[in-house]
Structure formats: C-alpha cells, structure tokens
Short mmCIF file of C-alpha atoms in Angstrom, two decimals:
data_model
loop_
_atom_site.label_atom_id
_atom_site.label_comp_id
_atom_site.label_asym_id
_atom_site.label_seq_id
_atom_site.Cartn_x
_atom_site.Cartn_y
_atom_site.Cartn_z
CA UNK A 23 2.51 2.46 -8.24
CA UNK A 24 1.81 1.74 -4.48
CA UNK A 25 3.07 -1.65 -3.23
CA UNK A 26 2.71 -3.73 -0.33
CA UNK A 27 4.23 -1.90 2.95
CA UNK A 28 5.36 -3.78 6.03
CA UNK A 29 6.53 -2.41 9.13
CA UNK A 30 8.65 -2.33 11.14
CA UNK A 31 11.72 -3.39 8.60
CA UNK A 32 13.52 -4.94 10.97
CA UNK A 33 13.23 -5.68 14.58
CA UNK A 34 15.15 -7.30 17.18
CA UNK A 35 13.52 -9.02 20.20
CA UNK A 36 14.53 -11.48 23.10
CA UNK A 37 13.48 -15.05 23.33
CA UNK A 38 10.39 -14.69 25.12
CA UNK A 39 9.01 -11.28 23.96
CA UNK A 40 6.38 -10.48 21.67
CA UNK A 41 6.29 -8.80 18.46
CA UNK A 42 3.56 -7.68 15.81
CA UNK A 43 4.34 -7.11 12.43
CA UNK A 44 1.83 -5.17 10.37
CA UNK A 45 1.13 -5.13 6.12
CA UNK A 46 -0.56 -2.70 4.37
CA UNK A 47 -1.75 -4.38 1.37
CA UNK A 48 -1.92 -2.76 -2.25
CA UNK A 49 -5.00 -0.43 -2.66
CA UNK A 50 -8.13 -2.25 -3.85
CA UNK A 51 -6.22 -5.68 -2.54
CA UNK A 52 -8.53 -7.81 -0.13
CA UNK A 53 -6.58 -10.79 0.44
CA UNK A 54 -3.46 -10.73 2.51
CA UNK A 55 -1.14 -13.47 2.78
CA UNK A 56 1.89 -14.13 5.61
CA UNK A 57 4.89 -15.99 4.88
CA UNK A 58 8.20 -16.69 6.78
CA UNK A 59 11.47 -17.23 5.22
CA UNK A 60 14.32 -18.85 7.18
CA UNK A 61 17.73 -18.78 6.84
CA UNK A 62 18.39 -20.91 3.35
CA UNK A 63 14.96 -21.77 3.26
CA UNK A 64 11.93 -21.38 0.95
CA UNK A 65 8.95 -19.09 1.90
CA UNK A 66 6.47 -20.98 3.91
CA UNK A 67 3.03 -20.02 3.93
CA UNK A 68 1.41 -18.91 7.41
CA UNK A 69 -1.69 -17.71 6.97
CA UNK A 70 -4.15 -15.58 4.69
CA UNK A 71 -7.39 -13.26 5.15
CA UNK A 72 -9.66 -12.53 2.28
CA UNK A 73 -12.45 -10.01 3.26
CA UNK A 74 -11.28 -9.32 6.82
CA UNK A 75 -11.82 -13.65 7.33
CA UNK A 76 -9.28 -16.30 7.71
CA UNK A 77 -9.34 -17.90 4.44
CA UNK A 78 -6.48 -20.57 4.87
CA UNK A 79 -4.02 -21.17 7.41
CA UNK A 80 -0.41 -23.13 7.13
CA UNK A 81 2.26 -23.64 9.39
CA UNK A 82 1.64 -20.94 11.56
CA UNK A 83 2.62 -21.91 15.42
CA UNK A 84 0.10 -21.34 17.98
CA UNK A 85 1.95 -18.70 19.62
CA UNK A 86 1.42 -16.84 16.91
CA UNK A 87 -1.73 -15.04 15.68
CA UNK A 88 -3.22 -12.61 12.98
CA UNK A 89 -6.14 -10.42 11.74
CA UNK A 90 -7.04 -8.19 9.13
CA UNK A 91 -8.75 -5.29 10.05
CA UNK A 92 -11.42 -2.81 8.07
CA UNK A 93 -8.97 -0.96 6.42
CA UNK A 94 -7.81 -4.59 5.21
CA UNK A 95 -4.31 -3.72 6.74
CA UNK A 96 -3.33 -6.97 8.79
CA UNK A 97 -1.03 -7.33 11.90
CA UNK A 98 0.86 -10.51 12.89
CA UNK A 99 1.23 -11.08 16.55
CA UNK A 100 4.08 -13.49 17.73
CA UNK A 101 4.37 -14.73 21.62
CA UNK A 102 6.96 -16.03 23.33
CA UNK A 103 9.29 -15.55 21.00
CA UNK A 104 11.90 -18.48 20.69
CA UNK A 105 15.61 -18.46 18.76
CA UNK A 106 13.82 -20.07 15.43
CA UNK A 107 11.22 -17.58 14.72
CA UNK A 108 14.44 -15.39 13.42
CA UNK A 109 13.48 -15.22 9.69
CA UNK A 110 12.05 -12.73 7.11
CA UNK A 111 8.60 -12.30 7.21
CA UNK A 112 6.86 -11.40 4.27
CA UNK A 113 3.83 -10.02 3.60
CA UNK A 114 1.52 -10.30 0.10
CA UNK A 115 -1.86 -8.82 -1.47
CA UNK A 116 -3.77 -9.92 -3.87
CA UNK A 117 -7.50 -9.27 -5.33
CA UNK A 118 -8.68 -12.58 -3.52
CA UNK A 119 -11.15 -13.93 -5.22
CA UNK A 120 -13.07 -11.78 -7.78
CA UNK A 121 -10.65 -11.81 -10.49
CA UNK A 122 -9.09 -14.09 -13.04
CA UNK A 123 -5.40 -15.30 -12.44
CA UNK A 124 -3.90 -12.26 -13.13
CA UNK A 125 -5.61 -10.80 -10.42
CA UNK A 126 -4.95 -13.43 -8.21
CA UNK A 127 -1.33 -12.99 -8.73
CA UNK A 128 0.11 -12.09 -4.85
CA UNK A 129 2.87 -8.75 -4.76
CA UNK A 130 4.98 -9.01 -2.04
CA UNK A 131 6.27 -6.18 0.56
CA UNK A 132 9.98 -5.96 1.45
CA UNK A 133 9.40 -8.06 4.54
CA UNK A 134 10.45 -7.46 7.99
CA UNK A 135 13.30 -9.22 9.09
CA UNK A 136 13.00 -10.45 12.78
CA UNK A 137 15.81 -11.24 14.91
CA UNK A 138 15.20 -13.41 18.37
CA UNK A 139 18.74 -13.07 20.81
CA UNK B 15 5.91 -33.53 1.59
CA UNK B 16 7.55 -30.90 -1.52
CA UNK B 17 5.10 -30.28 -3.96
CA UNK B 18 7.29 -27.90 -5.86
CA UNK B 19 10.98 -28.53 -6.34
CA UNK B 20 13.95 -26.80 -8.08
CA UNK B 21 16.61 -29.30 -7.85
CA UNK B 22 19.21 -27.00 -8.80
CA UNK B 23 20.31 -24.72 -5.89
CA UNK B 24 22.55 -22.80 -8.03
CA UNK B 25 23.24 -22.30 -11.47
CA UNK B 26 26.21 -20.21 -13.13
CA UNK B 27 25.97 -18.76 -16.76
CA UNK B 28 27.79 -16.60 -18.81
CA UNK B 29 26.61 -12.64 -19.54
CA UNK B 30 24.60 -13.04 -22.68
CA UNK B 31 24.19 -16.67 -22.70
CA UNK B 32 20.96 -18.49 -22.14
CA UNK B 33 19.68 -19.30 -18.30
CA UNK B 34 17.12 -22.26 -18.04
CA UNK B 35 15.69 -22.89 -14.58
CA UNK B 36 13.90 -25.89 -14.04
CA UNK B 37 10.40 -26.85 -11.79
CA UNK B 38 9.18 -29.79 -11.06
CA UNK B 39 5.48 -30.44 -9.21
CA UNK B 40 3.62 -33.66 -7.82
CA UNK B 41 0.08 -31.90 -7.46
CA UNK B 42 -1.85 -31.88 -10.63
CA UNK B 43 -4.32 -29.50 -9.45
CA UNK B 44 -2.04 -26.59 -9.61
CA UNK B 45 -3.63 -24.21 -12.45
CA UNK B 46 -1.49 -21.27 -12.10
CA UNK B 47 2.37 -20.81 -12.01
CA UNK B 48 4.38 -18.24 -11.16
CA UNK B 49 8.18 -17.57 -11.46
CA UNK B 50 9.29 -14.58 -8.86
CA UNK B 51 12.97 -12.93 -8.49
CA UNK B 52 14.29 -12.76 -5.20
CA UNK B 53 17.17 -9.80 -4.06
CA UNK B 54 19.27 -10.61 -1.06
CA UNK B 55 16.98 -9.13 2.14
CA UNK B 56 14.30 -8.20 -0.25
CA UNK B 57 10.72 -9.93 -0.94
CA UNK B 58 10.47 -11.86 -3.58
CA UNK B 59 9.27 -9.45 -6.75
CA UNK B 60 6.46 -11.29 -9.19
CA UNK B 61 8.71 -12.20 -13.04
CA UNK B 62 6.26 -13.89 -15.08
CA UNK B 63 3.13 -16.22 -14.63
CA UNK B 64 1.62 -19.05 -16.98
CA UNK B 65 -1.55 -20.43 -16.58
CA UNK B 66 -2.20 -24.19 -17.05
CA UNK B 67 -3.83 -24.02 -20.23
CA UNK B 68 -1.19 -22.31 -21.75
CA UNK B 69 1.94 -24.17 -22.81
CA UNK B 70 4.44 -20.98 -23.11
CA UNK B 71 4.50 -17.62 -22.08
CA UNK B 72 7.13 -14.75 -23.30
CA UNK B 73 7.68 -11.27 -21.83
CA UNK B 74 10.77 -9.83 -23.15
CA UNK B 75 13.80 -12.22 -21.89
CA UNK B 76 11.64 -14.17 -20.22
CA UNK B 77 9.74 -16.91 -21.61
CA UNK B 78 8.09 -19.66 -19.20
CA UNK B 79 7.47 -23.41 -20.72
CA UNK B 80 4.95 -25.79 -19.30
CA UNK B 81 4.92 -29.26 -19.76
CA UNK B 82 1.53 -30.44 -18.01
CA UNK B 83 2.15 -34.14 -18.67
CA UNK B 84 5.36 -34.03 -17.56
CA UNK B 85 4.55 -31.67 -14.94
CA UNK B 86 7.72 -29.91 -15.49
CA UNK B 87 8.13 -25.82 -16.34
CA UNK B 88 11.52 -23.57 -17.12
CA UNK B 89 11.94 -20.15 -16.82
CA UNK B 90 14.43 -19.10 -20.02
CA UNK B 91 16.38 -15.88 -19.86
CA UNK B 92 18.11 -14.46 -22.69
CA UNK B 93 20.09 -12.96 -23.20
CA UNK B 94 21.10 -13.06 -19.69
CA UNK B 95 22.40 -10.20 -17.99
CA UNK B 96 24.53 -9.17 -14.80
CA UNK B 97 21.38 -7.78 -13.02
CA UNK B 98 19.85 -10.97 -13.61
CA UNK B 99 21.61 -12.95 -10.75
CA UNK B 100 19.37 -13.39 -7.83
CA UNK B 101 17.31 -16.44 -5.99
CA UNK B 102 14.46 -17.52 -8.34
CA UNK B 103 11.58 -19.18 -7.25
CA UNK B 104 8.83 -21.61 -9.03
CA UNK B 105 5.43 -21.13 -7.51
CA UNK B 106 2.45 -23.10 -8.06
CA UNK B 107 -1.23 -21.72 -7.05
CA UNK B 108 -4.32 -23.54 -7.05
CA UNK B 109 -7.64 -21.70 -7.20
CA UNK B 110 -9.37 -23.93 -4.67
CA UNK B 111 -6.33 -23.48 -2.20
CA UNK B 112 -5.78 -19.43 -2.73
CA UNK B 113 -1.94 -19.78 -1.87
CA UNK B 114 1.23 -19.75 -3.20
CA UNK B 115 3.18 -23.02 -3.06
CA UNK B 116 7.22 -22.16 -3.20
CA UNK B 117 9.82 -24.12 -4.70
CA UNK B 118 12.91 -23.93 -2.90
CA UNK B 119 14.77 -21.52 -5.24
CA UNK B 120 17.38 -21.16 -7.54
CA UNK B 121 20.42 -19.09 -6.91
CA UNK B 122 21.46 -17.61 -10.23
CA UNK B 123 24.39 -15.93 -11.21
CA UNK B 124 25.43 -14.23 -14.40
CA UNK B 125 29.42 -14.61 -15.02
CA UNK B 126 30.75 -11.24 -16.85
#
C-alpha cells in the first residue's frame, strides 16, 4: 500500500540557509501534519493543513513556514537556519475530518533528517 | 506543560515474557489513543489505537488497557519478541484539537 513520502531523506545545511522539506501524503489523505523530533526528544507537533487550510498550528518558529498545495502534497520552508533546528522531521496524513477515529488515525513518512553545521 | 507521560524511559524484558508499557494523561478530553513503534532513524509506524469508550483493545500480541478514571493506559506485548525492541510512544488525540499529543517514549528491549 502507498505510504506517506518525504523528501529529501536527509539534508545537510549551514546555519543560516534555508531548506524546504516536502510530504506527499497517502492517496485520498487531506490532512497533513508536521512534526520535529530532536535528539532524545518526543515528536512535537508543528503544524497541520486539512483541505489545503491551516487547521492548527504548534510550536512552529516564525522562521519557519508551510502550505499544502492542490495536489494536497505540502512543503515546509525553514529560514535562517540555526544549530537547533537539527532534528527529524516527520511528516503524517490522515483523512482529516470526514471519518470516524480510525480514519483519523495519522501514518507517518520516514522523515527527513536535517542537519544544521 | 506534559499532557502525556511515559515515566519509564526504558524497560528490559526477557524473549517471550510479558512487556507492559505504561501512559499517563492530565487532559480528560482526549477521546482517542494511540500506541506507535518507533525504529532508530525511522518515523514512528501506527501499533494499535483504543478509543475512549472502549476499555481494552487486542490485536494479536498487542492488547491496549484504558483506565479513564484513572486516566492511565498500557500497551501489553506477549509474548514478546526480539523484533519487538524499539522506542514506543503513547499518543493521545482529541477530535476538537485534530493532533497527535506524544508521550515521551519508551525504549524497549527484548533480552534473548
């Protein structure tokens, strides 16, 4: 079955640069979801899109930014990059909001693991 | 503010013995939980899910217990198996909120 793709798998920037990371959700999934994972810590929640919209955001930092487009991929765009934003960064898709909670249920890509020097 | 917590970073058992993981959450709105499995540099894959007005919730070696009062669930593996060790996370997922709210994991591994 087709799962949640993220590119680029890894990537290695200097402080200062920018990067965008990009998800291709499951087929059929509307609602994407970004999460960073730091060294020995637990997924924290960015940001999400249901329908193309921003539907909730978290801790995101405001050099960062995100969108979904029409094809419901999404790309996350990070600015002057800085030593901490080295983490994992995952991606998840879910069916939003039409389904019960099975369908709400988020699969997660392999992440893209982002390295700042 | 932690609204899910696994106070056991790590937890050792022996091949074909029971594993009991343990979740704890303040916000009593949570309706949905979630246990996923987590491979070193890989995203966390989905295990099993129980929804809040369920009390248990079995799917081969996996069976999830919720305790609603005590707002308290376990993920129970057995028999446990080498290919079981890995970082396990508690989630907890709110309709209103549409988000996943991580515990901060459990490393688990199985002892040959």
């Amino acid at each position: 079955a087709a799962g949640v793709i993220q590119s680029p798998r890894h990537l290695i920037k200097e402080k200062r640069e920018t990067a965008t990371l990009k998800c291709y959700p499951i087929p059929r999934h509307d609602t994407v979801y970004w999460y960073q994972q730091g060294p020995g810590q637990d997924p924290q929640f960015l940001i999400s899109f249901y329908e193309k919209m921003q539907s909730d955001k978290g801790s995101i930092p405001d050099r960062f930014s995100a969108q979904q487009f029409s094809d419901y991929h999404s790309e996350l765009n990070m600015s002057s990059l800085e030593l901490g934003d080295s983490a994992l960064y995952f991606c998840a898709s879910s069916s939003g909001l039409a389904g019960g909670p099975s369908t709400d249920t988020q699969y997660f890509g392999p992440g893209t693991r982002l390295t700042v020097l | 503010d932690q609204q899910v917590k696994q106070n056991s970073p790590s937890l050792s058992v022996q091949e074909g013995r029971i594993s009991i993981l343990n979740c704890d959450y303040t916000n009593s709105m949570f309706d949905y939980f979630l246990w996923y499995k987590k491979y070193p540099a890989e995203g966390p894959t989905f295990l099993i899910s129980i929804s809040s007005i369920k009390d248990k919730n079995e799917d081969g070696r996996f069976t999830v217990f919720l305790n609603k009062s005590a707002k308290h669930l376990s993920l129970h593996i057995v028999p446990s198996q080498p290919g079981d060790s890995a970082v396990y996370f508690c989630a907890a997922y709110s309709q209103g909120a549409q988000k996943l709210v991580f515990g901060q994991g459990t490393r688990l591994t199985i002892n040959p």
